[in-house]
Amino acid sequence: MEMKVSASASEYGKITDLELDKIRARHGKVYPINAPYIRHVNRDSIEHVARGIGDANPMWTQPEHARASRFGKMIAPPALFYGAAWGSWDLRRGQGLPGVHGLHSSDRWIFYRPLYEGDTVHATKQPHSLEEKKGKWAGRSYLQSDMLRFYNQKEELVAECQMSVIRGEREAGRKAGKYANIPKAIYTDEEIEQIDNEIAAEEVRGDNPRYWEDVVIGEKMQPIVRGPLTVSDMIAWMMGIGSPHIRSGQHWLAYRRQSPKVCVKDPVTRIPQAVERVHWDTYMAAEIGMPDAYDYGSQRGGWSTHFLTNWAGDDGWVAECFPFYRGMNFLGDTTRIKGEITDKWIGKSGIGYVACQFDSINQRGENIMPGTGVIALPQRGKPLPTAFVDWVADKP
């Protein structure tokens, strides 16, 4: 049974033992997500997600291309699952620690089967773990993880994600000033032209099959470039995936009255604003010790799945994507995602897999999103199935 406490028992921005006990009491319980941003998988939702991550893969944007593929119709890009959970209005129900800042830490995605045009998707959340962290954040901080599971209209499990967030005390983060001296990114016209050329050189494997037999351990993967990061990039992300906190009119008033600590008052106007302002408002970012606004961790997660699907092509299948969100991606930063193949094997089912690792290096040389992936590839004369067991269970 959950403990009942008054709102006054929790201090804004502080981690208390009472709140931690409330979170632990919820572990193992399964909560349906009832207010997702995306329920229906159709051309609109598919294209909107692709636009949200800047992904021009014709599998998501050209119905005739998708119909000619092995799937026979459009399928959802992996990033669409964020719209069924992360962008929902009730994913944070029961999250605890009101007013305590959260920094997205990692997402471990496993994908079992495609979501087709015409499908519906729904998700559940299961609080998973709570681990105290030392030395990475001033004041008290905890790694809080939830297990998200996604189902289609047939109640088939299509994907799952262990989503982890660092919860840290706002005032302590501001005083620490870890990022205070990071300079704002400024570019020459020539540098912008170089970045544009790198973005234009992005390679989508598409309908050119990549066969398991041809892949070599140590092989480099075609990079993608994202940036310089702008507020418009964040707006595009929210247009594709939704937002947990940005609401208007009666919805915003009801949300604030239900959960007063989901908003922060502007220091000049005193107008209540969504805590999500850290992604476009320098003052709000400064409250937790950041020199400027910064990206959404999940947005980087969308980029990582984009990087893998580009390489896999229409005939491959991204079975796992495990990005870690390290460091910050501030407004103006440019990120280059690159990777290489680290292993390959044939599973017990006869499916051929390759493993990779990737890095996401900004203009300061920092790796803001290392990660790993597992991709199933067709073998000559042996196309992939359209539904998968967990690749870990399939490994010899």
CSV table of C-alpha atoms in Angstrom, one decimal, residues 4-393:
chain,number,residue,atom,x,y,z
A,4,LYS,CA,0.0,9.0,2.0
A,5,VAL,CA,1.8,12.2,2.8
A,6,SER,CA,1.0,15.9,2.5
A,7,ALA,CA,2.5,18.1,-0.1
A,8,SER,CA,4.3,20.0,2.6
A,9,ALA,CA,6.4,16.9,3.5
A,10,SER,CA,8.4,17.3,0.3
A,11,GLU,CA,10.8,20.2,-0.2
A,12,TYR,CA,11.0,21.6,-3.7
A,13,GLY,CA,14.1,20.3,-5.4
A,14,LYS,CA,15.2,18.1,-2.5
A,15,ILE,CA,15.5,14.4,-2.2
A,16,THR,CA,14.0,13.1,1.0
A,17,ASP,CA,13.9,9.7,2.6
A,18,LEU,CA,10.1,9.9,2.7
A,19,GLU,CA,9.9,10.4,-1.1
A,20,LEU,CA,12.4,7.6,-1.7
A,21,ASP,CA,10.3,5.2,0.3
A,22,LYS,CA,7.2,6.1,-1.7
A,23,ILE,CA,9.1,5.3,-4.9
A,24,ARG,CA,10.4,1.9,-3.6
A,25,ALA,CA,6.8,0.9,-2.6
A,26,ARG,CA,5.8,1.2,-6.3
A,27,HIS,CA,8.4,-1.1,-7.6
A,28,GLY,CA,7.0,-4.1,-9.5
A,29,LYS,CA,3.6,-2.5,-10.1
A,30,VAL,CA,2.5,-2.2,-13.7
A,31,TYR,CA,0.8,1.1,-14.7
A,32,PRO,CA,-0.9,1.5,-18.1
A,33,ILE,CA,-0.1,4.6,-20.0
A,34,ASN,CA,-3.5,6.1,-20.7
A,35,ALA,CA,-2.6,9.4,-22.3
A,36,PRO,CA,0.0,8.8,-25.0
A,37,TYR,CA,0.8,11.3,-27.7
A,38,ILE,CA,0.7,8.5,-30.4
A,39,ARG,CA,-1.9,5.7,-30.5
A,40,HIS,CA,-2.4,5.2,-34.2
A,41,VAL,CA,0.4,4.1,-36.5
A,42,ASN,CA,-0.4,5.7,-39.9
A,43,ARG,CA,1.3,7.7,-42.5
A,44,ASP,CA,0.9,10.9,-40.5
A,45,SER,CA,2.4,9.7,-37.3
A,46,ILE,CA,5.2,7.8,-39.1
A,47,GLU,CA,6.2,10.9,-41.2
A,48,HIS,CA,5.9,13.3,-38.2
A,49,VAL,CA,8.3,11.2,-36.1
A,50,ALA,CA,10.7,11.0,-39.1
A,51,ARG,CA,10.6,14.8,-39.4
A,52,GLY,CA,11.1,15.1,-35.7
A,53,ILE,CA,14.6,13.5,-35.9
A,54,GLY,CA,15.5,14.7,-39.3
A,55,ASP,CA,15.3,11.2,-40.8
A,56,ALA,CA,14.8,11.2,-44.6
A,57,ASN,CA,14.8,7.4,-44.9
A,58,PRO,CA,12.2,6.6,-47.7
A,59,MET,CA,10.9,3.7,-45.6
A,60,TRP,CA,9.2,6.3,-43.4
A,61,THR,CA,8.5,9.0,-46.0
A,62,GLN,CA,7.6,7.3,-49.3
A,63,PRO,CA,4.6,4.9,-49.1
A,64,GLU,CA,5.5,3.4,-52.6
A,65,HIS,CA,9.0,2.6,-51.4
A,66,ALA,CA,7.6,0.9,-48.2
A,67,ARG,CA,5.1,-1.2,-50.3
A,68,ALA,CA,8.0,-2.5,-52.4
A,69,SER,CA,9.9,-3.6,-49.3
A,70,ARG,CA,9.7,-7.0,-47.5
A,71,PHE,CA,7.1,-5.4,-45.2
A,72,GLY,CA,4.6,-4.6,-47.9
A,73,LYS,CA,3.5,-1.4,-46.3
A,74,MET,CA,4.8,1.5,-44.2
A,75,ILE,CA,6.3,0.6,-40.8
A,76,ALA,CA,7.1,2.9,-37.9
A,77,PRO,CA,10.6,4.1,-37.2
A,78,PRO,CA,11.9,2.9,-33.8
A,79,ALA,CA,11.7,6.5,-32.5
A,80,LEU,CA,7.9,6.4,-32.7
A,81,PHE,CA,7.8,4.4,-29.5
A,82,TYR,CA,8.9,7.5,-27.6
A,83,GLY,CA,5.5,9.0,-28.7
A,84,ALA,CA,3.6,6.2,-27.0
A,85,ALA,CA,5.4,6.6,-23.7
A,86,TRP,CA,7.9,9.4,-23.2
A,87,GLY,CA,5.7,12.0,-24.8
A,88,SER,CA,2.6,10.9,-22.9
A,89,TRP,CA,0.9,13.0,-20.2
A,90,ASP,CA,0.9,10.3,-17.6
A,91,LEU,CA,4.3,8.5,-17.9
A,92,ARG,CA,5.6,10.4,-14.9
A,93,ARG,CA,2.6,9.4,-12.8
A,94,GLY,CA,4.1,7.9,-9.6
A,95,GLN,CA,7.6,9.1,-10.5
A,96,GLY,CA,8.0,10.7,-7.1
A,97,LEU,CA,10.5,13.4,-6.0
A,98,PRO,CA,8.4,16.4,-7.0
A,99,GLY,CA,10.5,19.4,-8.0
A,100,VAL,CA,13.7,17.3,-8.2
A,101,HIS,CA,15.4,17.7,-11.6
A,102,GLY,CA,15.7,14.7,-13.9
A,103,LEU,CA,18.4,14.1,-16.5
A,104,HIS,CA,17.8,11.3,-19.0
A,105,SER,CA,20.6,8.8,-18.5
A,106,SER,CA,20.1,5.9,-20.9
A,107,ASP,CA,17.5,3.8,-22.8
A,108,ARG,CA,18.0,0.1,-23.5
A,109,TRP,CA,15.6,-0.7,-26.4
A,110,ILE,CA,14.8,-4.2,-27.6
A,111,PHE,CA,12.6,-4.4,-30.7
A,112,TYR,CA,10.7,-7.6,-31.4
A,113,ARG,CA,8.4,-6.9,-34.3
A,114,PRO,CA,7.4,-4.0,-36.6
A,115,LEU,CA,4.5,-1.6,-36.1
A,116,TYR,CA,2.7,-1.5,-39.4
A,117,GLU,CA,0.7,1.3,-40.9
A,118,GLY,CA,-2.8,0.6,-39.6
A,119,ASP,CA,-1.7,-0.8,-36.2
A,120,THR,CA,-2.3,0.8,-32.8
A,121,VAL,CA,0.2,0.9,-30.0
A,122,HIS,CA,-0.1,1.1,-26.3
A,123,ALA,CA,2.4,0.9,-23.4
A,124,THR,CA,2.8,0.0,-19.8
A,125,LYS,CA,5.3,1.3,-17.2
A,126,GLN,CA,6.8,-0.7,-14.4
A,127,PRO,CA,9.0,1.0,-11.8
A,128,HIS,CA,12.2,-1.0,-11.9
A,129,SER,CA,15.0,0.2,-9.7
A,130,LEU,CA,16.4,3.1,-7.6
A,131,GLU,CA,20.2,3.3,-7.1
A,132,GLU,CA,22.1,6.0,-5.2
A,133,LYS,CA,24.9,7.6,-7.2
A,134,LYS,CA,28.1,9.0,-5.8
A,135,GLY,CA,30.3,11.7,-7.2
A,136,LYS,CA,28.4,12.5,-10.4
A,137,TRP,CA,26.1,15.2,-9.0
A,138,ALA,CA,26.4,17.6,-6.2
A,139,GLY,CA,24.1,16.8,-3.3
A,140,ARG,CA,22.0,13.6,-3.3
A,141,SER,CA,21.4,11.9,-6.6
A,142,TYR,CA,19.7,8.6,-7.7
A,143,LEU,CA,19.5,6.6,-10.8
A,144,GLN,CA,15.8,5.8,-11.3
A,145,SER,CA,14.7,3.2,-13.9
A,146,ASP,CA,11.4,2.1,-15.3
A,147,MET,CA,10.6,-0.8,-17.6
A,148,LEU,CA,8.4,0.2,-20.5
A,149,ARG,CA,6.6,-2.4,-22.6
A,150,PHE,CA,4.8,-1.7,-25.9
A,151,TYR,CA,2.0,-3.8,-27.5
A,152,ASN,CA,0.1,-3.7,-30.7
A,153,GLN,CA,-3.7,-4.1,-31.0
A,154,LYS,CA,-3.2,-7.9,-30.9
A,155,GLU,CA,-1.5,-7.6,-27.5
A,156,GLU,CA,1.7,-8.8,-29.1
A,157,LEU,CA,4.8,-7.4,-27.4
A,158,VAL,CA,6.5,-5.3,-30.0
A,159,ALA,CA,9.3,-3.5,-28.0
A,160,GLU,CA,10.5,-2.8,-24.5
A,161,CYS,CA,12.8,-0.2,-23.0
A,162,GLN,CA,14.5,0.2,-19.7
A,163,MET,CA,14.5,3.9,-19.4
A,164,SER,CA,16.8,5.5,-16.7
A,165,VAL,CA,17.0,9.0,-15.3
A,166,ILE,CA,19.4,10.7,-12.9
A,167,ARG,CA,17.4,12.6,-10.3
A,168,GLY,CA,19.5,15.4,-8.7
A,169,GLU,CA,18.9,18.3,-6.3
A,170,ARG,CA,18.5,21.5,-8.3
A,171,GLU,CA,20.2,23.9,-5.8
A,172,ALA,CA,23.2,21.5,-5.4
A,173,GLY,CA,23.6,21.3,-9.2
A,174,ARG,CA,23.6,25.0,-9.6
A,175,LYS,CA,26.2,25.6,-6.9
A,176,ALA,CA,28.5,22.9,-8.3
A,177,GLY,CA,28.7,24.8,-11.7
A,178,LYS,CA,30.2,21.8,-13.5
A,179,TYR,CA,29.4,23.2,-16.9
A,180,ALA,CA,29.7,26.9,-16.1
A,181,ASN,CA,32.8,27.6,-18.1
A,182,ILE,CA,31.7,25.9,-21.4
A,183,PRO,CA,31.9,28.5,-24.2
A,184,LYS,CA,28.9,29.0,-26.5
A,185,ALA,CA,29.4,27.5,-29.9
A,186,ILE,CA,30.1,30.1,-32.6
A,187,TYR,CA,30.7,29.2,-36.2
A,188,THR,CA,32.1,30.9,-39.3
A,189,ASP,CA,30.1,30.7,-42.6
A,190,GLU,CA,32.7,28.2,-43.9
A,191,GLU,CA,32.2,26.0,-40.8
A,192,ILE,CA,28.4,26.0,-41.3
A,193,GLU,CA,28.9,25.1,-45.0
A,194,GLN,CA,31.1,22.2,-43.9
A,195,ILE,CA,28.5,20.9,-41.5
A,196,ASP,CA,25.8,21.2,-44.2
A,197,ASN,CA,27.9,19.2,-46.5
A,198,GLU,CA,28.4,16.5,-43.9
A,199,ILE,CA,24.6,16.3,-43.3
A,200,ALA,CA,24.0,16.1,-47.1
A,201,ALA,CA,26.5,13.2,-47.4
A,202,GLU,CA,24.4,11.0,-45.0
A,203,GLU,CA,23.9,7.6,-46.5
A,204,VAL,CA,20.7,5.6,-46.2
A,205,ARG,CA,21.1,1.9,-47.1
A,206,GLY,CA,17.5,1.6,-48.1
A,207,ASP,CA,16.6,-1.1,-50.6
A,208,ASN,CA,20.3,-2.1,-51.2
A,209,PRO,CA,20.5,-5.3,-49.1
A,210,ARG,CA,23.4,-5.5,-46.6
A,211,TYR,CA,24.2,-9.2,-46.2
A,212,TRP,CA,25.5,-10.7,-43.0
A,213,GLU,CA,28.2,-12.6,-44.9
A,214,ASP,CA,29.8,-9.4,-46.2
A,215,VAL,CA,30.1,-7.6,-42.8
A,216,VAL,CA,33.6,-7.6,-41.3
A,217,ILE,CA,34.4,-7.0,-37.6
A,218,GLY,CA,36.0,-3.6,-37.4
A,219,GLU,CA,34.1,-2.2,-40.3
A,220,LYS,CA,33.2,1.5,-40.0
A,221,MET,CA,29.6,2.6,-40.2
A,222,GLN,CA,28.4,5.5,-42.2
A,223,PRO,CA,28.2,8.5,-39.8
A,224,ILE,CA,25.4,11.0,-39.4
A,225,VAL,CA,25.6,14.6,-38.3
A,226,ARG,CA,23.1,16.6,-36.2
A,227,GLY,CA,23.4,20.3,-35.5
A,228,PRO,CA,24.1,23.0,-34.7
A,229,LEU,CA,21.4,22.4,-32.2
A,230,THR,CA,18.6,25.0,-32.2
A,231,VAL,CA,15.3,25.5,-30.4
A,232,SER,CA,13.7,24.6,-33.7
A,233,ASP,CA,15.2,21.2,-33.4
A,234,MET,CA,13.5,20.7,-30.0
A,235,ILE,CA,10.2,22.0,-31.4
A,236,ALA,CA,10.5,19.5,-34.3
A,237,TRP,CA,11.1,16.7,-31.7
A,238,MET,CA,8.0,17.7,-29.7
A,239,MET,CA,5.9,18.0,-32.9
A,240,GLY,CA,6.8,14.4,-33.7
A,241,ILE,CA,6.9,12.7,-30.2
A,242,GLY,CA,4.8,15.0,-28.0
A,243,SER,CA,5.7,16.6,-24.7
A,244,PRO,CA,5.0,15.4,-21.1
A,245,HIS,CA,4.6,18.9,-19.6
A,246,ILE,CA,3.8,21.4,-22.3
A,247,ARG,CA,0.1,22.1,-22.1
A,248,SER,CA,-2.3,25.0,-22.7
A,249,GLY,CA,-5.5,26.6,-21.3
A,250,GLN,CA,-7.7,24.3,-19.2
A,251,HIS,CA,-5.2,21.4,-19.5
A,252,TRP,CA,-2.3,23.5,-18.2
A,253,LEU,CA,-4.4,24.9,-15.3
A,254,ALA,CA,-5.6,21.4,-14.3
A,255,TYR,CA,-2.1,20.0,-14.4
A,256,ARG,CA,-0.7,22.8,-12.2
A,257,ARG,CA,-3.5,22.4,-9.7
A,258,GLN,CA,-3.0,18.6,-9.6
A,259,SER,CA,0.8,18.8,-9.4
A,260,PRO,CA,2.0,22.3,-8.4
A,261,LYS,CA,5.6,21.4,-8.6
A,262,VAL,CA,5.5,20.7,-12.3
A,263,CYS,CA,5.9,24.4,-13.0
A,264,VAL,CA,8.4,27.2,-12.1
A,265,LYS,CA,7.5,30.9,-11.9
A,266,ASP,CA,9.4,33.2,-14.2
A,267,PRO,CA,11.6,35.4,-12.0
A,268,VAL,CA,10.5,38.6,-13.7
A,269,THR,CA,6.9,38.1,-14.8
A,270,ARG,CA,5.9,35.5,-12.1
A,271,ILE,CA,4.1,33.6,-14.8
A,272,PRO,CA,4.0,29.8,-14.1
A,273,GLN,CA,6.1,28.0,-16.8
A,274,ALA,CA,6.6,24.3,-17.5
A,275,VAL,CA,9.8,22.7,-16.1
A,276,GLU,CA,10.6,21.8,-19.6
A,277,ARG,CA,11.8,25.3,-20.1
A,278,VAL,CA,15.4,24.1,-19.5
A,279,HIS,CA,15.4,23.1,-23.2
A,280,TRP,CA,14.9,26.6,-24.5
A,281,ASP,CA,15.3,29.0,-21.5
A,282,THR,CA,18.7,30.0,-20.2
A,283,TYR,CA,17.4,31.2,-16.8
A,284,MET,CA,15.8,27.8,-16.2
A,285,ALA,CA,18.9,26.0,-17.3
A,286,ALA,CA,21.0,28.2,-14.9
A,287,GLU,CA,18.9,27.0,-12.0
A,288,ILE,CA,20.5,23.6,-12.2
A,289,GLY,CA,24.0,24.9,-13.1
A,290,MET,CA,23.9,24.9,-16.9
A,291,PRO,CA,25.3,27.7,-19.0
A,292,ASP,CA,22.6,27.4,-21.7
A,293,ALA,CA,19.5,25.5,-22.7
A,294,TYR,CA,20.1,21.9,-23.9
A,295,ASP,CA,18.6,19.0,-25.8
A,296,TYR,CA,16.2,16.2,-24.7
A,297,GLY,CA,18.0,13.0,-23.9
A,298,SER,CA,15.3,11.1,-25.7
A,299,GLN,CA,15.9,13.2,-28.8
A,300,ARG,CA,19.4,11.8,-28.9
A,301,GLY,CA,17.9,8.4,-28.5
A,302,GLY,CA,15.9,9.0,-31.6
A,303,TRP,CA,19.1,10.0,-33.4
A,304,SER,CA,20.8,6.7,-32.3
A,305,THR,CA,18.0,4.6,-33.8
A,306,HIS,CA,18.1,6.7,-36.9
A,307,PHE,CA,21.9,6.0,-37.2
A,308,LEU,CA,21.3,2.2,-36.9
A,309,THR,CA,18.4,2.0,-39.3
A,310,ASN,CA,20.3,3.9,-41.9
A,311,TRP,CA,23.1,1.3,-41.8
A,312,ALA,CA,20.8,-1.7,-41.5
A,313,GLY,CA,18.7,-0.9,-44.6
A,314,ASP,CA,15.2,-2.1,-45.4
A,315,ASP,CA,16.2,-5.8,-45.3
A,316,GLY,CA,17.9,-5.6,-41.9
A,317,TRP,CA,16.4,-5.2,-38.4
A,318,VAL,CA,17.6,-3.2,-35.5
A,319,ALA,CA,17.1,-5.7,-32.6
A,320,GLU,CA,18.7,-3.5,-29.8
A,321,CYS,CA,19.7,0.1,-29.4
A,322,PHE,CA,21.4,1.1,-26.1
A,323,PRO,CA,22.4,4.8,-26.0
A,324,PHE,CA,23.9,6.4,-22.9
A,325,TYR,CA,23.4,10.1,-22.5
A,326,ARG,CA,26.7,11.6,-21.2
A,327,GLY,CA,27.5,15.2,-20.9
A,328,MET,CA,25.3,17.9,-22.3
A,329,ASN,CA,24.2,18.9,-25.8
A,330,PHE,CA,23.8,22.7,-25.5
A,331,LEU,CA,22.2,25.1,-28.0
A,332,GLY,CA,24.7,25.6,-30.9
A,333,ASP,CA,26.5,22.2,-30.4
A,334,THR,CA,27.1,19.9,-33.4
A,335,THR,CA,27.2,16.1,-32.9
A,336,ARG,CA,28.8,13.6,-35.2
A,337,ILE,CA,27.6,10.0,-34.6
A,338,LYS,CA,29.9,7.3,-35.9
A,339,GLY,CA,30.4,3.6,-35.1
A,340,GLU,CA,32.0,0.3,-36.0
A,341,ILE,CA,31.1,-3.4,-36.0
A,342,THR,CA,32.5,-5.2,-32.9
A,343,ASP,CA,31.1,-8.8,-33.3
A,344,LYS,CA,29.0,-11.1,-35.5
A,345,TRP,CA,27.4,-14.5,-35.0
A,346,ILE,CA,24.6,-16.8,-36.1
A,347,GLY,CA,21.9,-17.3,-33.5
A,348,LYS,CA,20.3,-20.6,-32.5
A,349,SER,CA,17.4,-19.7,-34.8
A,350,GLY,CA,19.8,-19.4,-37.8
A,351,ILE,CA,19.4,-15.6,-37.8
A,352,GLY,CA,22.7,-13.6,-38.5
A,353,TYR,CA,23.5,-10.8,-36.1
A,354,VAL,CA,26.1,-8.1,-35.8
A,355,ALA,CA,27.0,-6.0,-32.8
A,356,CYS,CA,28.3,-2.5,-33.0
A,357,GLN,CA,29.4,0.3,-30.7
A,358,PHE,CA,28.9,4.0,-31.5
A,359,ASP,CA,30.1,7.4,-30.3
A,360,SER,CA,28.6,10.9,-30.6
A,361,ILE,CA,31.3,13.5,-30.6
A,362,ASN,CA,30.6,17.2,-30.3
A,363,GLN,CA,32.7,20.1,-31.6
A,364,ARG,CA,34.5,20.2,-28.2
A,365,GLY,CA,35.6,16.6,-28.7
A,366,GLU,CA,33.2,15.2,-26.0
A,367,ASN,CA,31.4,11.9,-26.4
A,368,ILE,CA,27.9,12.9,-25.4
A,369,MET,CA,26.2,9.6,-26.4
A,370,PRO,CA,28.2,6.4,-26.5
A,371,GLY,CA,26.2,3.3,-27.1
A,372,THR,CA,25.9,-0.2,-28.5
A,373,GLY,CA,23.5,-1.9,-30.9
A,374,VAL,CA,22.6,-5.3,-32.3
A,375,ILE,CA,21.4,-5.6,-35.9
A,376,ALA,CA,19.9,-8.7,-37.6
A,377,LEU,CA,20.9,-9.0,-41.2
A,378,PRO,CA,19.7,-11.3,-44.0
A,379,GLN,CA,21.9,-14.0,-45.4
A,380,ARG,CA,22.0,-14.7,-49.1
A,381,GLY,CA,19.0,-16.8,-49.9
A,382,LYS,CA,17.7,-16.5,-46.4
A,383,PRO,CA,15.7,-13.3,-45.7
A,384,LEU,CA,14.8,-12.3,-42.2
A,385,PRO,CA,11.5,-13.1,-40.5
A,386,THR,CA,9.3,-10.2,-39.5
A,387,ALA,CA,9.1,-11.1,-35.8
A,388,PHE,CA,12.0,-11.8,-33.5
A,389,VAL,CA,12.7,-13.5,-30.3
A,390,ASP,CA,15.0,-11.6,-27.9
A,391,TRP,CA,18.4,-11.7,-29.5
A,392,VAL,CA,20.0,-12.5,-26.1
A,393,ALA,CA,17.8,-15.6,-25.8
